JSON list of C-alpha atoms in Angstrom, two decimals:
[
{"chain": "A", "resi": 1, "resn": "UNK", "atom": "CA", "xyz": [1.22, 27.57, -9.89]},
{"chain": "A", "resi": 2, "resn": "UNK", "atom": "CA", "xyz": [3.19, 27.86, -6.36]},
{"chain": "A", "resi": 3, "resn": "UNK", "atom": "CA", "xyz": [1.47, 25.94, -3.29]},
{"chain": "A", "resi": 4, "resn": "UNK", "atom": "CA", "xyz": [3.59, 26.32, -0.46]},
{"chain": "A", "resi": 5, "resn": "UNK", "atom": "CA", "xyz": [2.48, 24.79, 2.84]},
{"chain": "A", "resi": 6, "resn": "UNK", "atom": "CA", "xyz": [3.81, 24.02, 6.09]},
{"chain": "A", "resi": 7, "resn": "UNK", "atom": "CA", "xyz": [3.43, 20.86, 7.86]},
{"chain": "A", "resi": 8, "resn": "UNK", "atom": "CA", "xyz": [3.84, 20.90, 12.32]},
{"chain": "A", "resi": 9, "resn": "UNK", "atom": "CA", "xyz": [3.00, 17.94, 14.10]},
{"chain": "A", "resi": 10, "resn": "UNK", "atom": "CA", "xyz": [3.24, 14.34, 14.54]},
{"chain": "A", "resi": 11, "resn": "UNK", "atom": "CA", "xyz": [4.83, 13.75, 10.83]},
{"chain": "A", "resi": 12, "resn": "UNK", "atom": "CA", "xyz": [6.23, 10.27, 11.31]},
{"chain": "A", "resi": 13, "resn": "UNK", "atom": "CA", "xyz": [4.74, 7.32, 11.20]},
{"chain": "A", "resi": 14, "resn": "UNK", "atom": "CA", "xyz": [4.94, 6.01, 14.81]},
{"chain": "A", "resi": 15, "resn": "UNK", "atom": "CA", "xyz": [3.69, 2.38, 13.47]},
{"chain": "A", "resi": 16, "resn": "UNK", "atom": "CA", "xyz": [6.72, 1.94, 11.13]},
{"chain": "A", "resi": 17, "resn": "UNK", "atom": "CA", "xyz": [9.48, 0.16, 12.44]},
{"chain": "A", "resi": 18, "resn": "UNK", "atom": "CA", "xyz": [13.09, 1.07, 11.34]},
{"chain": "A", "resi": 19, "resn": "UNK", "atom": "CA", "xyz": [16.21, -0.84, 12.24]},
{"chain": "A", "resi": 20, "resn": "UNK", "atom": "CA", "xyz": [19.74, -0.11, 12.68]},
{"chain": "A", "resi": 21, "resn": "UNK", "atom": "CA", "xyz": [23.44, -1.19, 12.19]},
{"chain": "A", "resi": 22, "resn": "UNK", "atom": "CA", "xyz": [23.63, -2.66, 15.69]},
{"chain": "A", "resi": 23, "resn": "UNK", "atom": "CA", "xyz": [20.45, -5.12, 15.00]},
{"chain": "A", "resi": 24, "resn": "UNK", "atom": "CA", "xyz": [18.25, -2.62, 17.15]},
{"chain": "A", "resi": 25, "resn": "UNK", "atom": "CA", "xyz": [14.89, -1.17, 16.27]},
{"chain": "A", "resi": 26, "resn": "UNK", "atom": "CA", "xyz": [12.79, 1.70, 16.95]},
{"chain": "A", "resi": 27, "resn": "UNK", "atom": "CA", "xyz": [9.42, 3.38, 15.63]},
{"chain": "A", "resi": 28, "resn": "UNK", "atom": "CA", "xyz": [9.98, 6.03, 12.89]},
{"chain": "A", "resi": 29, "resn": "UNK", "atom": "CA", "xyz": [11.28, 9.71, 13.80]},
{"chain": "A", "resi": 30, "resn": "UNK", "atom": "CA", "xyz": [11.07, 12.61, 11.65]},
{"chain": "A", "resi": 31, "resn": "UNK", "atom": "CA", "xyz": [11.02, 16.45, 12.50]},
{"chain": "A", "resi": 32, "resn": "UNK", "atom": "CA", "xyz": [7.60, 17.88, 13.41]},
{"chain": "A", "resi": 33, "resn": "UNK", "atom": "CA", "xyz": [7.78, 20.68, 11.16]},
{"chain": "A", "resi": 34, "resn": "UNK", "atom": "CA", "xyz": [7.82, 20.81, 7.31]},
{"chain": "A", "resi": 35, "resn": "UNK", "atom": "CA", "xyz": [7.79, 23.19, 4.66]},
{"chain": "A", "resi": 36, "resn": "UNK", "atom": "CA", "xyz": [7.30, 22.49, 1.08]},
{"chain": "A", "resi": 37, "resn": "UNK", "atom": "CA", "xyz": [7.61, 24.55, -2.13]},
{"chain": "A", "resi": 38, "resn": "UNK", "atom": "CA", "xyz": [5.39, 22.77, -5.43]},
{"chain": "A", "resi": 39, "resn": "UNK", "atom": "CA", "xyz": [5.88, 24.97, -8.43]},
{"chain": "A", "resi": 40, "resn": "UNK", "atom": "CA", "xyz": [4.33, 24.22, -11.70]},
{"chain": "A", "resi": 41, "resn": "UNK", "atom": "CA", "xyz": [3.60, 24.92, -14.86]},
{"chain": "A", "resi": 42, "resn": "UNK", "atom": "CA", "xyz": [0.60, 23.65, -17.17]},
{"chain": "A", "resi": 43, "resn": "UNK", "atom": "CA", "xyz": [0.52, 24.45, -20.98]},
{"chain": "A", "resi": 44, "resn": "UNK", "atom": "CA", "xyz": [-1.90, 23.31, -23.41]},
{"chain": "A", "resi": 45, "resn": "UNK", "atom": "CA", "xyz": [-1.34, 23.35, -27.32]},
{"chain": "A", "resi": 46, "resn": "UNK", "atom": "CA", "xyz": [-4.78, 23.23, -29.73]},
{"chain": "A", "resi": 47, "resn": "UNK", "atom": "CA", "xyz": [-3.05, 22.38, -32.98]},
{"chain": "A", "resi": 48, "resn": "UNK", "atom": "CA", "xyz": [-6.81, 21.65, -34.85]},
{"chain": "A", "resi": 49, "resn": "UNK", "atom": "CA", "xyz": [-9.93, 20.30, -33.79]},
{"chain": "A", "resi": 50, "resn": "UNK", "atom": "CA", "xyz": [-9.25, 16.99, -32.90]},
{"chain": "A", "resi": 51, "resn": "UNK", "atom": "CA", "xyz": [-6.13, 16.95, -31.22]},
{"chain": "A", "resi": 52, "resn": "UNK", "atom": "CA", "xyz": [-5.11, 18.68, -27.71]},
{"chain": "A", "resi": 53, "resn": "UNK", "atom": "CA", "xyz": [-1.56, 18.55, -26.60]},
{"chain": "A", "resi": 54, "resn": "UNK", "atom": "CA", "xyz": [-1.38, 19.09, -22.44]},
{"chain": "A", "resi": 55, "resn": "UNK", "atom": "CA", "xyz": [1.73, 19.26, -20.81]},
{"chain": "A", "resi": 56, "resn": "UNK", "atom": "CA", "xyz": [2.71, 19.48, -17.27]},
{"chain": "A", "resi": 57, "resn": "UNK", "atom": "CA", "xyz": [6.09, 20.28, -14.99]},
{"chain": "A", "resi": 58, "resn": "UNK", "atom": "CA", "xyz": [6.45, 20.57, -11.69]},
{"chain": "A", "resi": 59, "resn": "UNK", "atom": "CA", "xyz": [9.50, 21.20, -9.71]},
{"chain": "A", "resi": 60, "resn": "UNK", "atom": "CA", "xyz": [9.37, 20.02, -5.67]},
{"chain": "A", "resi": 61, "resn": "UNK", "atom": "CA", "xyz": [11.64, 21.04, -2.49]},
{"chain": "A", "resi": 62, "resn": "UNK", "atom": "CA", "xyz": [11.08, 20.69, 0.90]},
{"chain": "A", "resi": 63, "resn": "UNK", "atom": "CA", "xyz": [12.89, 21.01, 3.94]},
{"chain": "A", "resi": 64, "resn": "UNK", "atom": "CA", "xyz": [13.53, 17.68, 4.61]},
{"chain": "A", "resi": 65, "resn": "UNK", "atom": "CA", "xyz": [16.07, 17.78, 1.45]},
{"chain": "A", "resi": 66, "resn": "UNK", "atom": "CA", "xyz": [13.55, 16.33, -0.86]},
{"chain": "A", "resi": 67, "resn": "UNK", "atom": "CA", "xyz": [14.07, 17.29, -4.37]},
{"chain": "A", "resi": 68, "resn": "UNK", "atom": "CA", "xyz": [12.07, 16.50, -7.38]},
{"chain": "A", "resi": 69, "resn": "UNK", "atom": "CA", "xyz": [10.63, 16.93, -10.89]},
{"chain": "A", "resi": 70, "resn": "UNK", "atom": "CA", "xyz": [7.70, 15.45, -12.41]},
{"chain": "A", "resi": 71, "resn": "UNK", "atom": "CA", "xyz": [6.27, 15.93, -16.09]},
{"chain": "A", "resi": 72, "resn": "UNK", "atom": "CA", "xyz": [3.35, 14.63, -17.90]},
{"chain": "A", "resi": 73, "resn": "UNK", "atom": "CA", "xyz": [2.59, 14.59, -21.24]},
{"chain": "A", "resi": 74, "resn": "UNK", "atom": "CA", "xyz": [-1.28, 13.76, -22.28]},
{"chain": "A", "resi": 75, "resn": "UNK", "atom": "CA", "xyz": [-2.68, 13.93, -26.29]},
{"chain": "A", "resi": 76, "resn": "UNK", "atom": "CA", "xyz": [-6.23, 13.46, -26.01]},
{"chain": "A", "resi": 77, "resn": "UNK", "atom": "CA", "xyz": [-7.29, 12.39, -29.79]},
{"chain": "A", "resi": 78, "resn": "UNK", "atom": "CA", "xyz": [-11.11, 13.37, -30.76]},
{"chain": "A", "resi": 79, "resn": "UNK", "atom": "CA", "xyz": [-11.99, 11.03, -33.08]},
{"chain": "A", "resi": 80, "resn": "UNK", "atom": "CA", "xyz": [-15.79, 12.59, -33.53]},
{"chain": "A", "resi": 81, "resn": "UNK", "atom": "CA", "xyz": [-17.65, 14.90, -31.31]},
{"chain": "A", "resi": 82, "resn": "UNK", "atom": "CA", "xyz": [-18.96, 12.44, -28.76]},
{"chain": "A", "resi": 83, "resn": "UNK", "atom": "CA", "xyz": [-15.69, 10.18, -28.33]},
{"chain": "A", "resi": 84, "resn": "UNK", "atom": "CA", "xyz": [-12.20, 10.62, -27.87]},
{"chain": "A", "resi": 85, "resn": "UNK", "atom": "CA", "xyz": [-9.07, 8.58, -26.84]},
{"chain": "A", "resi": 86, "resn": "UNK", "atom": "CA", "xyz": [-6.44, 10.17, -24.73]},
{"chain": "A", "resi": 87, "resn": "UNK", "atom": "CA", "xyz": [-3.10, 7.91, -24.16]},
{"chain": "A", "resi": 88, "resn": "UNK", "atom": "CA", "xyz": [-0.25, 10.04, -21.26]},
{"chain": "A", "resi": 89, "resn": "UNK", "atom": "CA", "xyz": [2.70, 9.65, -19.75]},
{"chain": "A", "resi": 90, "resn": "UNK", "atom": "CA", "xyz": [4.33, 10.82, -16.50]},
{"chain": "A", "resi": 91, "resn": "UNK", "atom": "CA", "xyz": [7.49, 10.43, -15.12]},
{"chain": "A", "resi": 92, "resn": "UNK", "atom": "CA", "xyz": [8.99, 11.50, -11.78]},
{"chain": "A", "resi": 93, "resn": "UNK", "atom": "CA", "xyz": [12.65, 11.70, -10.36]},
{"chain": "A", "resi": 94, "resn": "UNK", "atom": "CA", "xyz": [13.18, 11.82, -6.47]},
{"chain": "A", "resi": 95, "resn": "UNK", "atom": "CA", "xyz": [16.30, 12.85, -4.88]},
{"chain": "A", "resi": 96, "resn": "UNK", "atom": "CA", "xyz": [15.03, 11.48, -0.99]},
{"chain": "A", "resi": 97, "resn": "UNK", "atom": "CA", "xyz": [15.35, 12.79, 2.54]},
{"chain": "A", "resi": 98, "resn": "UNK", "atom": "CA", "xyz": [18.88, 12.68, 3.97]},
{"chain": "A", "resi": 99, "resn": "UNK", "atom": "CA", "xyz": [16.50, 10.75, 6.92]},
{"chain": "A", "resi": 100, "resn": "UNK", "atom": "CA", "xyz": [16.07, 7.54, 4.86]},
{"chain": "A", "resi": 101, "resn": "UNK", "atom": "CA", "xyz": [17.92, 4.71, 4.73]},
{"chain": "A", "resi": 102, "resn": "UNK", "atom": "CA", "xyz": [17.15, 0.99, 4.03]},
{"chain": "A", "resi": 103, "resn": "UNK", "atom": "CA", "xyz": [16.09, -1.77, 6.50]},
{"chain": "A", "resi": 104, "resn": "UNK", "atom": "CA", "xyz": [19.14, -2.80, 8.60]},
{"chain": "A", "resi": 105, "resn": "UNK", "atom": "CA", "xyz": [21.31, 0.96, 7.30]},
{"chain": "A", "resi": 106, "resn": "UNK", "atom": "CA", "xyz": [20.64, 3.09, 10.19]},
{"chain": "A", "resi": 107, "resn": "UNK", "atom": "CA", "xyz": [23.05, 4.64, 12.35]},
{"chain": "A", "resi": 108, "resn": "UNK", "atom": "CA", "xyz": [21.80, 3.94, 15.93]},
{"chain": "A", "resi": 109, "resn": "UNK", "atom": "CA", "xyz": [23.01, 7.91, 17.18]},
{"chain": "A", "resi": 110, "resn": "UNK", "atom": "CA", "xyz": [20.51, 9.37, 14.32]},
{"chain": "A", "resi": 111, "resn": "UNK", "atom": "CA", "xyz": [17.82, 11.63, 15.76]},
{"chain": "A", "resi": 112, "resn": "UNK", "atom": "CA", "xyz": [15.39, 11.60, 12.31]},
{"chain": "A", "resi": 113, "resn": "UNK", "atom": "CA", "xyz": [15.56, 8.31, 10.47]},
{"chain": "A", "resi": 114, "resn": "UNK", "atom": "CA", "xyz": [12.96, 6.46, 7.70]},
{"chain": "A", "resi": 115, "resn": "UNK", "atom": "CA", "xyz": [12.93, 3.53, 5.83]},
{"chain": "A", "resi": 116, "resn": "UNK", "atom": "CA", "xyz": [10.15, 4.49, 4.33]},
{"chain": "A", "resi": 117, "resn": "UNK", "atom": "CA", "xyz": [10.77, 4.52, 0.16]},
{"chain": "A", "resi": 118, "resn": "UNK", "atom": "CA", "xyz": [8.31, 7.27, -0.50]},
{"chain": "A", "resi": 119, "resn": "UNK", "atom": "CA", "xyz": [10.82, 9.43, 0.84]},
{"chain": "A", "resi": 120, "resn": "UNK", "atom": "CA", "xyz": [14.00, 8.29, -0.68]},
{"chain": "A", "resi": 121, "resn": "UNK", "atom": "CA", "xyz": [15.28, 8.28, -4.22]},
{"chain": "A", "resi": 122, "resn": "UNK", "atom": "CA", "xyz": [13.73, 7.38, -6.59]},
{"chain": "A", "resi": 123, "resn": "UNK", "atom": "CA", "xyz": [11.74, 7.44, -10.52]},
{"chain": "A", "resi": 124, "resn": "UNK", "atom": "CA", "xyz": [9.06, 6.43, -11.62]},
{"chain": "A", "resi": 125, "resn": "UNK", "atom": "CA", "xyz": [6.79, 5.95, -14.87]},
{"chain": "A", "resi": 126, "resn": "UNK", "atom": "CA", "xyz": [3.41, 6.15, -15.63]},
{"chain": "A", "resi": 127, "resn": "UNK", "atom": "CA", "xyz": [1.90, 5.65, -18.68]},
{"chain": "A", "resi": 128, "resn": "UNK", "atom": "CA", "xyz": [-1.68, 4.29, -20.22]},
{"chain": "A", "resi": 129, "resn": "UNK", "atom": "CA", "xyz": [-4.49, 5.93, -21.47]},
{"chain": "A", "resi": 130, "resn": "UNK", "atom": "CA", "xyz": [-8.63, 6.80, -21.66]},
{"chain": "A", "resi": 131, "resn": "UNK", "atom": "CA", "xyz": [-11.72, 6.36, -23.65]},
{"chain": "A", "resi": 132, "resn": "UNK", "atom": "CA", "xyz": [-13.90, 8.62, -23.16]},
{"chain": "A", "resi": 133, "resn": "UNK", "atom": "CA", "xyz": [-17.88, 8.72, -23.90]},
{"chain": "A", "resi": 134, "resn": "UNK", "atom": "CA", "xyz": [-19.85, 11.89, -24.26]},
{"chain": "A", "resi": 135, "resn": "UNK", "atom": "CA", "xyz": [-22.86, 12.52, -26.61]},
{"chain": "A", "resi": 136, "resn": "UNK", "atom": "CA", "xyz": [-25.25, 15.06, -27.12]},
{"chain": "A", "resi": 137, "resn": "UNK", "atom": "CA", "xyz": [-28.28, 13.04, -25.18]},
{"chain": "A", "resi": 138, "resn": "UNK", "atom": "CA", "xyz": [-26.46, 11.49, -22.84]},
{"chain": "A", "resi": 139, "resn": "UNK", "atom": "CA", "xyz": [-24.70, 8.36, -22.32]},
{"chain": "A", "resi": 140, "resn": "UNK", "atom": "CA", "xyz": [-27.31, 4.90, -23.17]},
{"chain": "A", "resi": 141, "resn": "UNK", "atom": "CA", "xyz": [-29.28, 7.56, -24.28]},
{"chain": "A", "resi": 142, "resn": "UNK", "atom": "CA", "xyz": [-29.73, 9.05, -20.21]},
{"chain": "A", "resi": 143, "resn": "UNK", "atom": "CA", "xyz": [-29.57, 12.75, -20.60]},
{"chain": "A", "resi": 144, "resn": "UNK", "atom": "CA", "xyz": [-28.18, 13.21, -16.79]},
{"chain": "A", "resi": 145, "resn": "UNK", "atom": "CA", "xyz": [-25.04, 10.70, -17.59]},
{"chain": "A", "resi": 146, "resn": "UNK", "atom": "CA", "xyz": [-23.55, 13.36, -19.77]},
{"chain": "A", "resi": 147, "resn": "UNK", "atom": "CA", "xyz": [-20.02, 11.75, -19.33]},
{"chain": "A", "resi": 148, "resn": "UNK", "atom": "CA", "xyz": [-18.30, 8.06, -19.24]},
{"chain": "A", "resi": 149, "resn": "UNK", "atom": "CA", "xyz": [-14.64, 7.82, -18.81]},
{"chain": "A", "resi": 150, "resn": "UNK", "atom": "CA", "xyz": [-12.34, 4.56, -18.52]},
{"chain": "A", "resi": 151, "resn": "UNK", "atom": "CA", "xyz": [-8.61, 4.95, -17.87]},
{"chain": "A", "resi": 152, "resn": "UNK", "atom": "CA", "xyz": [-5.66, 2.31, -17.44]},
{"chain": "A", "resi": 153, "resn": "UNK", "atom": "CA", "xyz": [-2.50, 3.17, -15.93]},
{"chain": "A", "resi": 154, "resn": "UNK", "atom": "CA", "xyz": [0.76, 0.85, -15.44]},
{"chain": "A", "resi": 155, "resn": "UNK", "atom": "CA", "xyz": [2.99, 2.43, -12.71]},
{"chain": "A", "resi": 156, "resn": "UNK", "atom": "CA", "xyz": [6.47, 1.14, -12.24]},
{"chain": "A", "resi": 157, "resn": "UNK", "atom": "CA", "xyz": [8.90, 3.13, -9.67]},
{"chain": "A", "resi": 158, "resn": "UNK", "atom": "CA", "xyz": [12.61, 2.15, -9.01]},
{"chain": "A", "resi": 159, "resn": "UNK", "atom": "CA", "xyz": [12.35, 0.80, -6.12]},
{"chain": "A", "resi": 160, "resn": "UNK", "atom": "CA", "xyz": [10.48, -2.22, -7.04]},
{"chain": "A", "resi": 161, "resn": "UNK", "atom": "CA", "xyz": [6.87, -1.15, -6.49]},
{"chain": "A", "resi": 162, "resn": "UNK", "atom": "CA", "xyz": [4.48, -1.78, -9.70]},
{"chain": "A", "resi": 163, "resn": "UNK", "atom": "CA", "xyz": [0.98, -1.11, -10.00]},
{"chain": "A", "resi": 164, "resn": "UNK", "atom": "CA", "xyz": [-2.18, -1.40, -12.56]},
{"chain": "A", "resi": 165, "resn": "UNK", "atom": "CA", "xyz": [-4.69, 1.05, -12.15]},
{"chain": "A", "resi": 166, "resn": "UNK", "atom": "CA", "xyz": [-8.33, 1.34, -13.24]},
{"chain": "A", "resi": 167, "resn": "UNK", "atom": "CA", "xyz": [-10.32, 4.26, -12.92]},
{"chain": "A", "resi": 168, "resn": "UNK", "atom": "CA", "xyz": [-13.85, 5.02, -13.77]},
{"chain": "A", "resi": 169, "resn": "UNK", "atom": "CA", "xyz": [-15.45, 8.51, -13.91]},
{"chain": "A", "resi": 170, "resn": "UNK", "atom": "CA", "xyz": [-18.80, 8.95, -14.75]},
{"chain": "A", "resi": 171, "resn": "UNK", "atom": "CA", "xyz": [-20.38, 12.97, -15.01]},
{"chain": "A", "resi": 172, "resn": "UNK", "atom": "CA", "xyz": [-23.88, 12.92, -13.75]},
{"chain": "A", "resi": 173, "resn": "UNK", "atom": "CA", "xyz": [-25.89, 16.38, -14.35]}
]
């Protein structure tokens, strides 16, 4: 897969405040045009009936000087025909945009500057996993809920943000 785009336009985030060496401040600056270059790769391994082995890469650049590479393993496990448990991991490393630097780093001269830490470097991990709920007549017995999926995630990046996340997808036909 190869998704390039290309961003022109307001692309900072005029609310965020950034400040600089000499105790100043101003609201975020960043170049109005961006182009960005996603390639990836999905495989998928069937090794028997009840086990699926999907794997992901992905390789990131932009203009910006953003570099970075993601990849995700997932092993969904069927353990009959109507139920399965899928555990996954992801992990991401960021180099960032020569634009960022950290509150208070800024040189006061820079045209482009960010502090914020989606765009510097960075990794991060994601792991957890899903149930998931699909029988022949329906979930409860409902033929038009074919499907019932629960995941859990625990993110944790490098720059100290952390998350839990609970997701809930539910197939209606």
């Amino acid at each position: 897969m190869v998704e390039p785009s290309y961003q022109h336009g307001l692309l900072a985030t005029k609310y965020q405040r950034d400040y600089f060496t000499d105790g100043s401040l101003k609201a975020e600056t960043l170049p109005d045009k961006r182009y960005k270059l996603p390639i990836a790769v999905r495989l998928n391994y069937f090794p028997d009936d009840h086990f699926i082995i999907r794997t992901f890469y992905r390789y990131y650049m932009d203009n910006w000087g953003i570099r970075a590479h993601t990849a995700e393993l997932e092993i969904p496990v069927k353990l009959n025909s109507f139920f399965s448990v899928s555990p996954f991991y992801r992990y991401n490393n960021q180099q960032g945009t020569r634009y960022f630097a950290a509150y208070g780093q800024h040189n006061p001269s820079a045209q482009y500057f960010t502090s914020d830490y989606d765009l510097s470097t960075l990794s991060s991990n994601f792991f957890g996993a899903g149930i998931r709920l699909a029988p022949p007549k329906g979930v409860f017995g409902w033929q038009h809920l074919n499907a019932l999926e629960l995941r859990y995630g625990h993110y944790n990046r490098s720059t100290g943000l952390v998350s839990n996340i609970v997701t809930l997808n539910i197939k209606v036909k």
